[in-house]
Phi, psi and omega in degrees: 000141179274129178300155178282315175227137181242136174245132182233130178266150188063043192288347177266347181288173180313297184288310183303320177292321174304314184293323182291330172292317183292309183297327176294321175295327177286352175105007178270154167285121181245140181229175175190181173224143176204171180300332177240142175293150174219083187299331183295331178249021177053041176246122178265154177281143181180151176246112186297350175286352176227137169304142181183192192290336179301339181293325182297330185299342178278354183304128180091358187268141181277326184235128175252124182240117180264099176247350179295125183193157169280104190257095179193148178265005171291139178249021182299333187214068180306329176294326175286328180287320181296314183298325174281310190284319184258302181297320171306319176304315183296322184282337168287321169307320178291320173298323173300310179301316175294328181276356182057037178295142177294327194217141176231124175244124190247128169280108178261228179188145168308343180296338182297345171286357185079192183260345183228111186209164185292150178294139179075031180298140182239179186297347175290339188283142184289151173286152189229100163308146185217004176095352176276114184312322172302309181301304184298327182281334182289323175300320185297315180300318178299319180297329175295313179296319177291319174297326175291324173294311182296331175286356185067029175293309178209152170284113194242146177231138167248135181241137176244098176285156174278215182274104193268121181234175184131185181303125184082358177287111182286312183297319197240010172227293187297306184299312180301318185293313183301317184288324183295320177299326180271358177072039183234022188230132179216157187248132169285174173063031179058021185077010184257006169299147187265134175248136174253078187288149172221118184282143188311319177302315182290324175296316175299317170308318183288325174290320177303322178292315181291343175282355178276180183303329183287343181268354185297123183083003184259156177242134191222129167264133176237111179233188172270007169090000179231151171245135178232165181285153178303317179310312184288326179291301187286339172303333178298313175296319185292322184291320177304319182271356183064036179248151174283150182258100182283141181230149174222161171297155187308308184301319183286327183291318182296317184293317185292320177300316177300318176292333182288314186298318183292325181290321173296316179303313178306323181269003181052046176243148180264143184210147172265359176280116172195173192299322189284325170310312182297318188286325178299318174290353176265007182306152184235359184247162174247174181248123173290140182235027180300314186297317178299319175306306195280322185272315190258350178077023178299127185208086181309126187256338180262118182290173184285325178300317173291317183298322180295325179296306178302325182287326177288327174298315179295320176298327187283321174300329181265006179055038179270334177233000000 
């Protein structure tokens, strides 16, 4: 059943905006919060790391979808990551409780499995903190959501997206293309690391399914159901740019990325090139989506070939390639 009113945190972001468009198309009234207001889309300004008037904007909403987060492998300000990703989740849960929302859907991440896990890992496998603030705060936020569900505050669901790409994706589309264009992109594990893509439309399909009653109390991993080498995935972007795709052994790539991060900090520049990002791209396992298939009827429709074709069209329109 389509909810009557939906409230989305991070509503102007890549995933949040895609969800807002989908639920609007389904006939729901959609509201949201982001760092900047967008009155035309019923989005108020607010910082979820702090309680505030933005929480009242969720009043009367049946479904709360929490996408807002600091998504970065940088560890330069762990306190800020914790305040947004962990404490912010508590503030959104409080807004859902006050709104008496029927459902709360939390976007987590497959990074909660850590960077080393069995191939075909599923939701029964324990989460693994590894000192990376993004990973550890996503684990903490999941604990808050499951506790709220167990306490009867709101019926909650957790979705763990894989590596989300497509038009407007900053981490897995825009940034790699920009870094390849600047000849500052390389792959660890000689390009043999395993990447688990999920095209944005497939993810939205899964989230819509998970927001129904069947998803209540569940944790679901959502990917396209395949693992490909990083060389294959990022090779699509390299070919669009006419660039060679540099690869290195993992140890050398991690050391080089760590040095680049130190240099960027010294120059007071922001970069996503760091040791944690290099280790993430050296993963050797895939994520199972059997539970989402069986419980939610999740069936990703967009293949990597079609997803990359759509993404290439958008990149050309944006003059990024």
